[in-house]
Tab-separated table of C-alpha atoms in Angstrom:
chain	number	residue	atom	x	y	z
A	1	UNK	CA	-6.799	-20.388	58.102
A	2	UNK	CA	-9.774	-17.471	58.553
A	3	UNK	CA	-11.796	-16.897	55.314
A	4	UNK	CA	-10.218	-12.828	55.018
A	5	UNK	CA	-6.742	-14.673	54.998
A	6	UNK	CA	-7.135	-16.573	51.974
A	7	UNK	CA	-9.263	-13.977	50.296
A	8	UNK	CA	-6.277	-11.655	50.586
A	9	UNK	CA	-3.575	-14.996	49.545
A	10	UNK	CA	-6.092	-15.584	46.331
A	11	UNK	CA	-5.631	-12.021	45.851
A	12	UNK	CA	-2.186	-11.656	45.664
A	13	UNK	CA	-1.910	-14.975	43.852
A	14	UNK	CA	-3.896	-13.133	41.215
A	15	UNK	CA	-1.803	-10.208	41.075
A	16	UNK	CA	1.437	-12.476	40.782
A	17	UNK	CA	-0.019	-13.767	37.828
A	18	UNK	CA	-1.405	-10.812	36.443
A	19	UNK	CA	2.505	-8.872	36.450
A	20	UNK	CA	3.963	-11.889	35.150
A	21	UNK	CA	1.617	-12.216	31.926
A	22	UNK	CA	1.739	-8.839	31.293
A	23	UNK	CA	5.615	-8.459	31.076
A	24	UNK	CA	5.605	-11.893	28.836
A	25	UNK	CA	3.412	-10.406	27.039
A	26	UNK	CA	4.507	-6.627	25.900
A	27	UNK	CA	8.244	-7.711	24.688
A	28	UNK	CA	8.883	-6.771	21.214
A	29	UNK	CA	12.225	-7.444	19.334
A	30	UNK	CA	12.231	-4.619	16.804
A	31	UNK	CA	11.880	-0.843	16.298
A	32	UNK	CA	11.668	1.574	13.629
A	33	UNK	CA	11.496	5.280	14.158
A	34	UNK	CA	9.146	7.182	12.450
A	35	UNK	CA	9.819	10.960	13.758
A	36	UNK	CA	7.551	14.019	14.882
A	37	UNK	CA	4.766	15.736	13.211
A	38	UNK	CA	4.327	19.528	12.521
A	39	UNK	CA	0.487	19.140	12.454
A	40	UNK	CA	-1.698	16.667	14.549
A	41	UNK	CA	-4.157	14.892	12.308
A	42	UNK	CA	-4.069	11.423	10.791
A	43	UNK	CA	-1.393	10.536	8.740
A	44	UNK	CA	-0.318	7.500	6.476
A	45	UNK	CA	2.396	5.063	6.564
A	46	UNK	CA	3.168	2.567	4.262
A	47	UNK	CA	3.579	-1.220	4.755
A	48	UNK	CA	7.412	-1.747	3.617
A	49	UNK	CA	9.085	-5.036	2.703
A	50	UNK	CA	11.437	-3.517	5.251
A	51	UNK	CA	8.354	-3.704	7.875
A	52	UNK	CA	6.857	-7.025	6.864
A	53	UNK	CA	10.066	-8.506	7.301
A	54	UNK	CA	9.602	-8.380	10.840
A	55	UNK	CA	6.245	-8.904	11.817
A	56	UNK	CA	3.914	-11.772	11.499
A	57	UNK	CA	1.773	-12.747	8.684
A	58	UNK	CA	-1.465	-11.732	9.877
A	59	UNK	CA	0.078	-8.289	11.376
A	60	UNK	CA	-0.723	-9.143	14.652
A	61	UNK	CA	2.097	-7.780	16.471
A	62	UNK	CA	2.580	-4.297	14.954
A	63	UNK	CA	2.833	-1.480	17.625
A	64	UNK	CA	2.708	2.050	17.332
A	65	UNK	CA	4.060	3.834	20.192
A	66	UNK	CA	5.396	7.607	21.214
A	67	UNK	CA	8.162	7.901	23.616
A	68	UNK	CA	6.038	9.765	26.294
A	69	UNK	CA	3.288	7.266	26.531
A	70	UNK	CA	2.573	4.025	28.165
A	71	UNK	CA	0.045	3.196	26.068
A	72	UNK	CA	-0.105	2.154	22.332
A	73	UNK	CA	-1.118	4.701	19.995
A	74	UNK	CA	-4.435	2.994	17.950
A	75	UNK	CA	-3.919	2.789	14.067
A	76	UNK	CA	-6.271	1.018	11.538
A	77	UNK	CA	-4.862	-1.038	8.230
A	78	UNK	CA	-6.119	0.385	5.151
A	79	UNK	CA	-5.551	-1.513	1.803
A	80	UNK	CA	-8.013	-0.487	-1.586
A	81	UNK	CA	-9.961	2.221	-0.355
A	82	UNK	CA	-13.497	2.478	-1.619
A	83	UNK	CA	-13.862	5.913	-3.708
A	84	UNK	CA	-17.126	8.049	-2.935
A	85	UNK	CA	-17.951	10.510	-5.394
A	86	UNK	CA	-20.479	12.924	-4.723
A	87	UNK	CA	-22.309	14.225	-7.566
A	88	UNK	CA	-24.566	17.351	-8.118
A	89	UNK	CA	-28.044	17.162	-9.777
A	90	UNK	CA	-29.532	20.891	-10.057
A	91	UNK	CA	-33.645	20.886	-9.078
A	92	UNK	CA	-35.361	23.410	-11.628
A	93	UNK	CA	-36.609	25.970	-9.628
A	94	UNK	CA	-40.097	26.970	-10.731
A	95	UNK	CA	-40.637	30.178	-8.653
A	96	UNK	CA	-38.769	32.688	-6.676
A	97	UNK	CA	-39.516	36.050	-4.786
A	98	UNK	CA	-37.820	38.004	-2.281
A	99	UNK	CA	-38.308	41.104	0.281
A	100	UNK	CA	-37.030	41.961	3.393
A	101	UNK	CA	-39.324	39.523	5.347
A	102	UNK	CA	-38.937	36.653	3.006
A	103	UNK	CA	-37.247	34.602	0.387
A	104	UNK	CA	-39.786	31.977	-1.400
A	105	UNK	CA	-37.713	29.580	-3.918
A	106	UNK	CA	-40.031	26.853	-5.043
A	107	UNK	CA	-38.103	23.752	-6.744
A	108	UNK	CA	-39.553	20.475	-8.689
A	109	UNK	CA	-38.931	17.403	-7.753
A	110	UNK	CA	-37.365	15.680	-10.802
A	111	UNK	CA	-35.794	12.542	-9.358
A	112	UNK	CA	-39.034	10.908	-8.960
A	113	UNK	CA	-37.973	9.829	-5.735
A	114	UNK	CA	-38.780	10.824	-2.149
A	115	UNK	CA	-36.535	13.570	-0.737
A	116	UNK	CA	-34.983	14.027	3.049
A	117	UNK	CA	-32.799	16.779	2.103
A	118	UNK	CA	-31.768	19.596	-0.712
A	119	UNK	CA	-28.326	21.372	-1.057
A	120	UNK	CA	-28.477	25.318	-1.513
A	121	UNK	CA	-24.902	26.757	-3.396
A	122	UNK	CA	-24.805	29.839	-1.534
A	123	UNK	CA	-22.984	32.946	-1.968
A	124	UNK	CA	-20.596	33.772	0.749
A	125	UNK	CA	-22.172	35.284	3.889
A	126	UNK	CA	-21.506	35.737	7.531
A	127	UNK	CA	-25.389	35.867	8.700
A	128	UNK	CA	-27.384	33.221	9.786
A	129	UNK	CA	-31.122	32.346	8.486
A	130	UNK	CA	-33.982	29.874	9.253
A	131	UNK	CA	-35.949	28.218	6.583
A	132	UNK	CA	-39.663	26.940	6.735
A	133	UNK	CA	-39.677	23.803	4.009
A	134	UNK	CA	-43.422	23.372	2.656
A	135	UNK	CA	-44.508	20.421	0.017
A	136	UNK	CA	-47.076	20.570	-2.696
A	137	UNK	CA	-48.481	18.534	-5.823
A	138	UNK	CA	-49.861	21.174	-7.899
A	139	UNK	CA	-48.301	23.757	-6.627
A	140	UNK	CA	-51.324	25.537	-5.052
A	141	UNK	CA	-52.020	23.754	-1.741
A	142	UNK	CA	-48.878	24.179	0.058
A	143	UNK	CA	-48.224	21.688	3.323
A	144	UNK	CA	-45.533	22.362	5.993
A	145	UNK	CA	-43.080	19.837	6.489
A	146	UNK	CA	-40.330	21.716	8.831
A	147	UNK	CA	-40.696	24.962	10.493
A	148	UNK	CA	-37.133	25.822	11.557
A	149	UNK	CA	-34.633	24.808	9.295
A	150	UNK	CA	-31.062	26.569	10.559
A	151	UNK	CA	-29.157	27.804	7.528
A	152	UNK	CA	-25.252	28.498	8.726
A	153	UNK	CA	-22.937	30.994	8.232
A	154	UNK	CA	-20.065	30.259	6.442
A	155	UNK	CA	-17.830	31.118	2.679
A	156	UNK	CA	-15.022	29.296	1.055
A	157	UNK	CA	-12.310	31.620	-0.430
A	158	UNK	CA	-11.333	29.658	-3.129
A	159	UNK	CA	-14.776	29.300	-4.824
A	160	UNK	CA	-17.008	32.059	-3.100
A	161	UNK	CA	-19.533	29.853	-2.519
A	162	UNK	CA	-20.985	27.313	-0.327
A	163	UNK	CA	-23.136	24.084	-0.229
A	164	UNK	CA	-25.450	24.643	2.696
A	165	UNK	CA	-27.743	20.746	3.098
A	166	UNK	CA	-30.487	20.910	4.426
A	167	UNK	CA	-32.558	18.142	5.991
A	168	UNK	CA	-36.130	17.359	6.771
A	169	UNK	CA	-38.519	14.678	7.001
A	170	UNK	CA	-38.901	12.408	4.042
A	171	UNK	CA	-41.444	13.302	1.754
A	172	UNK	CA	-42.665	12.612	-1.420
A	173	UNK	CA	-43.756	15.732	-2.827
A	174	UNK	CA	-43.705	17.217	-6.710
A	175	UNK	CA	-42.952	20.623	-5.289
A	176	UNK	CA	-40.934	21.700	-2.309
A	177	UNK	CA	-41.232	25.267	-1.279
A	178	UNK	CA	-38.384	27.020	0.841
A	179	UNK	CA	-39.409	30.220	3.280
A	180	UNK	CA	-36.189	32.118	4.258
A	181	UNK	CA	-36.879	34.080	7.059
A	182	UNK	CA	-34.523	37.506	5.941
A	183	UNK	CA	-35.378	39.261	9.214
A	184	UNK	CA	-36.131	42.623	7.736
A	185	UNK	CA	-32.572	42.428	5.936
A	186	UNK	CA	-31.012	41.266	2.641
A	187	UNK	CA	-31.872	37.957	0.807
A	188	UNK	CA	-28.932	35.632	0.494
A	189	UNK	CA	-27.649	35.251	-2.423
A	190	UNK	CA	-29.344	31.318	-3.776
A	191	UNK	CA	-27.431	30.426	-6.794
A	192	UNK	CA	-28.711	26.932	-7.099
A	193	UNK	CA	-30.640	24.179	-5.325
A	194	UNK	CA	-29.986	20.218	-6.091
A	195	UNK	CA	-28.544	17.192	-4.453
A	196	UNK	CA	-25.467	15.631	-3.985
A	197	UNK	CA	-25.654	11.860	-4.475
A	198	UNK	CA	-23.132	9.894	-3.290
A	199	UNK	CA	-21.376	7.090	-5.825
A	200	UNK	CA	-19.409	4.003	-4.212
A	201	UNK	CA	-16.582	2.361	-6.479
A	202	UNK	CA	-15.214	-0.946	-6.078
A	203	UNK	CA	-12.106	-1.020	-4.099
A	204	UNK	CA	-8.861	-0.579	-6.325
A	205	UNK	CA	-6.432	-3.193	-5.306
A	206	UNK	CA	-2.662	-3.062	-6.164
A	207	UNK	CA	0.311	-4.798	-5.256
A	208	UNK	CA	3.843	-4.129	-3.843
A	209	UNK	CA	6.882	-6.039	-5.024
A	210	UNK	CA	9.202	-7.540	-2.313
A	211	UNK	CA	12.742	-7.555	-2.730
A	212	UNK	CA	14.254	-10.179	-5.608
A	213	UNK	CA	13.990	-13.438	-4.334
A	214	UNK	CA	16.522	-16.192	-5.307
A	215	UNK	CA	15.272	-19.074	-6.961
A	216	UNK	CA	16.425	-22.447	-7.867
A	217	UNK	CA	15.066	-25.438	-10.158
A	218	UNK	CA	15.427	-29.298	-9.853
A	219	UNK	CA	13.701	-31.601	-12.448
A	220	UNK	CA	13.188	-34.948	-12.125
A	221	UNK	CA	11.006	-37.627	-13.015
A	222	UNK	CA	8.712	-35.554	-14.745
A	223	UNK	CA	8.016	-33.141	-12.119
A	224	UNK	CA	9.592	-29.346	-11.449
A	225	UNK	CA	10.582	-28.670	-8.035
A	226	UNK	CA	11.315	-24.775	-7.727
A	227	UNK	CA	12.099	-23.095	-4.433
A	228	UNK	CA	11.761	-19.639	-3.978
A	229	UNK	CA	13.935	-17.806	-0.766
A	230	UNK	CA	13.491	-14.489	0.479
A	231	UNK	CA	16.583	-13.234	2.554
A	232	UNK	CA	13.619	-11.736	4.912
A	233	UNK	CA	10.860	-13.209	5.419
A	234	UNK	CA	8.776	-11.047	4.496
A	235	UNK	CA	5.133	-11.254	3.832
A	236	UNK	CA	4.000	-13.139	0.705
A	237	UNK	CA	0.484	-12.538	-0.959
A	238	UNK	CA	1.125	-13.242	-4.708
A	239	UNK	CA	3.861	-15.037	-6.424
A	240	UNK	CA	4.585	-14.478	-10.457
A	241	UNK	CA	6.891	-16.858	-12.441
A	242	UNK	CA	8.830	-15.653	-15.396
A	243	UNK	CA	8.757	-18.655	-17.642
A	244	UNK	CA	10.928	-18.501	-20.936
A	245	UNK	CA	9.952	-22.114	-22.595
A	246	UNK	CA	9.245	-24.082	-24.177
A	247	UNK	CA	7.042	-22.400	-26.291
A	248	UNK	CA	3.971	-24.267	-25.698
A	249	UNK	CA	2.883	-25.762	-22.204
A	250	UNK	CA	-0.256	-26.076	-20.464
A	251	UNK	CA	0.559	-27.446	-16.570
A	252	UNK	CA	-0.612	-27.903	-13.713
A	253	UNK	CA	1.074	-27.845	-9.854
A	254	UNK	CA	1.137	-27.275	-6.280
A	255	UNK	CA	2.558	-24.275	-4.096
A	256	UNK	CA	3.543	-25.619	-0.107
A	257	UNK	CA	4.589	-22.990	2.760
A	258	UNK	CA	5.382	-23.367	5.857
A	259	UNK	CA	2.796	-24.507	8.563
A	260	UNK	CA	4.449	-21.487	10.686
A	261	UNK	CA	7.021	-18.676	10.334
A	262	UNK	CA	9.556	-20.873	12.086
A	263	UNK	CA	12.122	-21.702	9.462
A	264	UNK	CA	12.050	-25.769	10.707
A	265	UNK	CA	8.514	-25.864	10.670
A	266	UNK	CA	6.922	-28.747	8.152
A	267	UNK	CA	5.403	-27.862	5.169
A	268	UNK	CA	2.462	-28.014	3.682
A	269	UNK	CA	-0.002	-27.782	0.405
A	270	UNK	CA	-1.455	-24.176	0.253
A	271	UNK	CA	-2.727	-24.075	-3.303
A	272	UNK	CA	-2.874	-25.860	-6.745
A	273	UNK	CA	-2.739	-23.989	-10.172
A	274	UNK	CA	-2.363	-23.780	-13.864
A	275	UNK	CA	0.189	-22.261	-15.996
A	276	UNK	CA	-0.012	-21.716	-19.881
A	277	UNK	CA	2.305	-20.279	-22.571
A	278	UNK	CA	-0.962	-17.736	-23.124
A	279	UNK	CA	-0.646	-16.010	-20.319
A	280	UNK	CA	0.962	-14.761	-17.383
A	281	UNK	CA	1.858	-17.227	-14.356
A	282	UNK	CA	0.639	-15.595	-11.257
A	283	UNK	CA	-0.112	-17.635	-8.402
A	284	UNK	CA	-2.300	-16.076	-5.301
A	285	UNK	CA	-1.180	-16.951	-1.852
A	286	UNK	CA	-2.762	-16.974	1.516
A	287	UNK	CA	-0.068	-14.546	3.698
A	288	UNK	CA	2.703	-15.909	4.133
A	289	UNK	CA	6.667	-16.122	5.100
A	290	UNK	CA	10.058	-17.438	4.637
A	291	UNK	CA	10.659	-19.833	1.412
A	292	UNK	CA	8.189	-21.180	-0.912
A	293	UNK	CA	8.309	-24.330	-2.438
A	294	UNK	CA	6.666	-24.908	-6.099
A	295	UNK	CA	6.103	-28.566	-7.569
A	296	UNK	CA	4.887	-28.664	-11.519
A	297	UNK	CA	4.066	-31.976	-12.993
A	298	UNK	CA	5.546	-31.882	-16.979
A	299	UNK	CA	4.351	-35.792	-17.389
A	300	UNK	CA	5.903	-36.294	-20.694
A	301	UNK	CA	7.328	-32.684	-21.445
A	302	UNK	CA	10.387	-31.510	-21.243
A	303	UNK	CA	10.610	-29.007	-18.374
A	304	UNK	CA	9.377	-25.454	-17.775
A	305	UNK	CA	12.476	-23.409	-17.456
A	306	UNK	CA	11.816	-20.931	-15.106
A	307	UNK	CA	14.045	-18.063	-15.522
A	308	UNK	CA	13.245	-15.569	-12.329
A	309	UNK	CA	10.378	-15.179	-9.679
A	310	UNK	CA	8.665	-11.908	-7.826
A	311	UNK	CA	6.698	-11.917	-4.767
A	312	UNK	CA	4.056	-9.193	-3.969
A	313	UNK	CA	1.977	-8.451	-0.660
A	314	UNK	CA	-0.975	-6.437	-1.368
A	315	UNK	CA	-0.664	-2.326	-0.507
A	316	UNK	CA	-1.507	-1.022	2.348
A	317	UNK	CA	-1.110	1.523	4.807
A	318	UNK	CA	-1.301	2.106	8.290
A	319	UNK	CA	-3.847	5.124	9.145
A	320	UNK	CA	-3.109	6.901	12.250
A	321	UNK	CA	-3.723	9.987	14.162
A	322	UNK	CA	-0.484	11.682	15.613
A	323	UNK	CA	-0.002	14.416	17.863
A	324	UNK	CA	2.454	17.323	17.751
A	325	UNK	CA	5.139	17.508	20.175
A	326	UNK	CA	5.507	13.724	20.457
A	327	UNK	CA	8.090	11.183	18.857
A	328	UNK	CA	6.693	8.134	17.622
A	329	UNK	CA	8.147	4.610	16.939
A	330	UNK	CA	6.903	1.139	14.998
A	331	UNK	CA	7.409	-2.091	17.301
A	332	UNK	CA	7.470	-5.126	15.935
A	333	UNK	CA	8.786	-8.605	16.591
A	334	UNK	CA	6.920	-10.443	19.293
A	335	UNK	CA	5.166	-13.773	18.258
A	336	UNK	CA	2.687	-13.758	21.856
A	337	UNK	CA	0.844	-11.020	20.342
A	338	UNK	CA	-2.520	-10.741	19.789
A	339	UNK	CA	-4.459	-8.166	17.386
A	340	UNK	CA	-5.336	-5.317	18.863
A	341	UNK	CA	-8.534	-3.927	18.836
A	342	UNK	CA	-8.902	-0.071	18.395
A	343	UNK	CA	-11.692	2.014	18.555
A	344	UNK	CA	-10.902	4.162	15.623
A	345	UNK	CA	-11.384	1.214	13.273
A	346	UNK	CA	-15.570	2.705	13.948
A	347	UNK	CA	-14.515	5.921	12.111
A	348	UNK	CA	-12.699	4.612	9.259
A	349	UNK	CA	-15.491	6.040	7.180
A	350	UNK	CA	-14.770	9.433	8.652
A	351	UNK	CA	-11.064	9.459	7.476
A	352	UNK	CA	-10.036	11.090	4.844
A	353	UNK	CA	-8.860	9.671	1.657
A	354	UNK	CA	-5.626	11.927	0.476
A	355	UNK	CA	-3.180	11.715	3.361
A	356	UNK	CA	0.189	12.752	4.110
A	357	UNK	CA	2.445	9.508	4.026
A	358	UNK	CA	5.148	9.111	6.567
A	359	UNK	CA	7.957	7.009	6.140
A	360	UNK	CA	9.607	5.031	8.700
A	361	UNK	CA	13.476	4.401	9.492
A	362	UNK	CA	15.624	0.941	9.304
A	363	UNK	CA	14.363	-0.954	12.243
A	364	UNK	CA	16.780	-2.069	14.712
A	365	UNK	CA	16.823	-4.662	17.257
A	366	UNK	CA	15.936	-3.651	20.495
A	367	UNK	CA	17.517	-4.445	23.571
A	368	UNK	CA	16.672	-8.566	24.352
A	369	UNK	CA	13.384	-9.213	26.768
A	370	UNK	CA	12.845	-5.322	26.732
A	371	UNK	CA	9.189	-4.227	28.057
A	372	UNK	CA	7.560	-1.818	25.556
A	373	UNK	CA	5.602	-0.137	28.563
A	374	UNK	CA	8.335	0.807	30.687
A	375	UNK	CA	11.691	3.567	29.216
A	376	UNK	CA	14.301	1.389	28.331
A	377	UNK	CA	16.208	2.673	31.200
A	378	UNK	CA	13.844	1.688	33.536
A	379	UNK	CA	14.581	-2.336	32.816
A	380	UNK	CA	16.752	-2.958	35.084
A	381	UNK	CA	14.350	-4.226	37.261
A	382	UNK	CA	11.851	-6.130	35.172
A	383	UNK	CA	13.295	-9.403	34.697
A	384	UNK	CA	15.052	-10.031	38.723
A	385	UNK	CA	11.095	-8.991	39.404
A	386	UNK	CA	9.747	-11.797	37.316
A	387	UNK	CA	11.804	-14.280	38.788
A	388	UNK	CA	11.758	-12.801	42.422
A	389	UNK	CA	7.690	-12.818	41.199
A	390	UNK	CA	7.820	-16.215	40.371
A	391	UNK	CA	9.793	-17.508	43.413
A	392	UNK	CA	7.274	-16.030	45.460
A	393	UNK	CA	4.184	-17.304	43.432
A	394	UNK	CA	5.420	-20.697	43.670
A	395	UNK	CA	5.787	-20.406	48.012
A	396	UNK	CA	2.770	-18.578	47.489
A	397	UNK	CA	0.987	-21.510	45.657
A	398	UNK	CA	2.458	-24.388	48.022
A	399	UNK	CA	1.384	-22.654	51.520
A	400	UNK	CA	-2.405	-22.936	49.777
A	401	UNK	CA	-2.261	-26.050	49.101
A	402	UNK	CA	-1.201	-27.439	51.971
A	403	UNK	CA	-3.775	-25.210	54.063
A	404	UNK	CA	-6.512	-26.412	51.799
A	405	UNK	CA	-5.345	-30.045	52.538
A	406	UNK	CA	-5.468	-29.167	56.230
A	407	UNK	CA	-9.175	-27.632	55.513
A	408	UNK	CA	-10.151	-30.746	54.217
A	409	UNK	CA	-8.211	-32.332	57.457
C-alpha cells in the first residue's frame, strides 16, 4: 500500500469519526419556544422550574437556537448582579473667563487624589470644541498636560444637558485649568465640572421556589428519615423545613442526593446540619435533582414533626442578544453535553442591568434522536447515515489493519 493511499484511508477514517461524534453529540430531547422580537438587543429570560426540570444540574446542556440558523445563538447566565452607582462630586471652580477665542475655567482639586479625567455638565449643543488641559499648584505657573482634548457634540431631551468626560494623563495637580478653543464663536454653555465615581455593591442574591414537593416521615430508633420528591426533577439549591414541634429541639442530621440525575443511581451524603426551635430550618444544597433524602438523629427525643418542605434554586436569568426577524427556541435534554463557551461572557460588564424579560412556552418533547443542526424535516437521513457511516468505518478500519500487518510482513 503507497504512502498517498493510506494518507487519504487515515483521512477518511477521520472524517467517519468526526460525522459520527458530531450527530451523537447535538441530540437534544426537549424544546421550548420563546417567540420573535420587535427590537434586536439583549434581552432576559428567566430560569423556570418549568426549564430546570429538564436540563442538568450544572446547566450544561441548555441551547438557544433560531429556526434559520445552524448555529447556537451564545447567551451568558446571570444570577445577583453587582449594582454600580455612579456618583457626582462637583470641583469648585476658582476662575472663569470667556471670549470668542477662548473659554478658561480653572477648577481645584479637592479629592486630594491624582486625577485622569473631569466630567463637564454641558448645555445642549450641536458644535464641536477642543480643550487644552493645563495643571498648577499655586495657581500662577500653569503646565500643559494635553493639548487637544475633543469635546463632542451631543444633548439629551429629557434633561437638556450633558456629561461630556474628559480624559488626560494622570496628574497630581491642586489646580487644573481648561482652554476651550471657541473658534471665534460662542462659549458653551459649562454648568458644572466634577467626577463621577463609580460605587460597587455586593451582589443581591434571591431565591426561586420550585413547585410543592411531597414529603413523607418515618421515625425509628431515634432517628427521622424524611424524603422529599419533586414530580420534576428540577434543580435543587436550598431546602427549608417547616417544623411544628415539639416546642424545644436542638438537632443535628444529614441531607443524601443522588450521585447522578439517574433516578437508580446510589446515594450519597451531601451535607450535615443543625436545626433549632429558634430559628428557621434552611438547609443549603450543592445543585441538585430528583428526591432528597433527610436523616435527623432525636437520640432520646421524641420526634421532629415535620409538617411541609420547599425547595429553592437560586435566580437567574439567561442574558442574550436576539435579532429581529428571527424565531428563537430553548433546547434542552441531552446528558453528552458539554458547557459551552461563548464569547459574550467577555462583555458581561457591558450589558445592561434593566432588561426586557422574555418568557418561554411549555417545552415539548422533540422528535426521538433528532439533530439540533439540521430542520427537522431534513432527518430522514441522519440516522441510516450513521449506521451506513459506521458499517463503512468498521470495513474501513479492518482493510488497515490487515495492510499494516502486511507492512510489517
Amino acid at each position: 500500500m503507497t504512502l498517498r493511499t493510506r494518507n487519504r484511508k487515515y483521512t477518511l477514517l477521520a472524517l467517519l469519526l468526526l460525522v459520527c461524534s458530531t450527530a451523537m453529540a447535538q441530540e437534544f430531547r426537549m424544546q421550548a419556544y420563546i417567540g420573535r422580537v420587535q427590537v434586536p438587543g439583549f434581552y432576559a429570560i428567566d430560569v423556570t422550574p418549568a426549564l430546570t426540570g429538564q436540563i442538568e444540574p450544572d446547566m450544561r446542556d441548555l441551547r438557544l437556537k433560531d429556526s434559520a440558523s445552524a448555529f447556537f445563538t451564545p447567551y451568558i447566565i446571570r444570577k445577583g448582579t453587582i449594582r454600580h452607582n455612579n456618583v457626582f462630586t462637583e470641583l469648585p471652580v476658582v476662575n472663569t473667563g470667556t471670549d470668542s477665542i477662548y473659554t478658561i475655567t480653572d477648577i481645584e482639586n479637592t479629592t486630594g487624589q491624582a486625577l485622569a479625567d473631569v466630567t463637564l455638565l454641558i448645555a445642549n449643543t450641536a458644535v464641536e470644541r477642543l480643550i487644552s488641559v493645563s495643571g498648577s499648584n499655586d495657581r500662577s505657573k500653569w503646565y500643559i498636560i494635553d493639548n487637544n482634548v475633543f469635546c463632542r457634540r451631543s444633548y439629551d431631551n429629557t434633561s437638556g444637558w450633558y456629561a461630556q468626560t474628559i480624559h488626560f494623563p494622570l496628574s497630581r495637580y491642586r489646580y487644573f485649568r481648561l482652554r476651550m478653543n471657541n473658534a471665534h464663536t460662542d462659549p458653551l454653555n459649562i454648568i458644572k465640572v466634577g467626577r463621577y465615581t463609580k460605587y460597587e455593591t455586593a451582589p443581591t442574591v434571591s431565591y426561586m421556589a420550585n413547585p410543592k414537593p411531597l414529603v413523607s416521615q418515618r421515625d425509628s430508633a431515634g432517628v427521622s428519615y424524611i424524603h422529599i420528591y419533586n414530580d420534576l426533577p428540577h434543580i435543587v439549591e436550598r431546602v427549608q423545613l417547616f417544623i411544628s414541634g415539639p416546642k424545644f429541639y436542638q438537632r443535628s442530621g444529614t441531607v443524601s442526593v443522588h450521585s447522578s440525575d439517574d433516578s437508580d443511581a446510589e446515594y450519597y451524603p451531601a451535607t450535615i446540619f443543625s436545626v433549632n426551635s429558634w430559628g428557621r430550618t434552611i438547609i443549603p444544597l450543592p445543585a441538585t435533582k430528583r428526591d432528597i433524602r433527610i436523616q435527623i438523629e432525636n437520640r432520646d427525643d421524641p420526634p421532629l414533626i415535620i409538617d411541609s418542605a420547599a425547595t429553592y434554586i437560586e435566580a437567574q436569568q439567561i442574558v442574550v442578544w436576539l435579532d429581529t426577524g428571527k424565531t428563537y427556541y430553548l433546547l434542552a435534554g441531552n446528558r453528552n453535553a458539554t458547557t459551552p463557551q461563548y464569547d459574550l461572557v467577555q462583555f458581561r460588564d457591558s450589558i445592561p442591568e434593566q432588561l426586557p424579560v422574555l418568557t418561554h412556552g411549555p417545552f415539548k418533547a422533540l422528535e426521538r434522536k433528532i439533530a439540533i443542526e439540521k430542520k427537522e424535516e431534513r432527518n430522514n437521513w441522519l440516522w441510516p447515515s450513521i449506521v451506513g457511516a459506521v458499517v463503512v468505518l468498521g470495513l474501513l478500519t479492518w482493510r488497515l489493519l490487515k495492510d499494516m500487518k502486511q507492512g510489517h510482513g
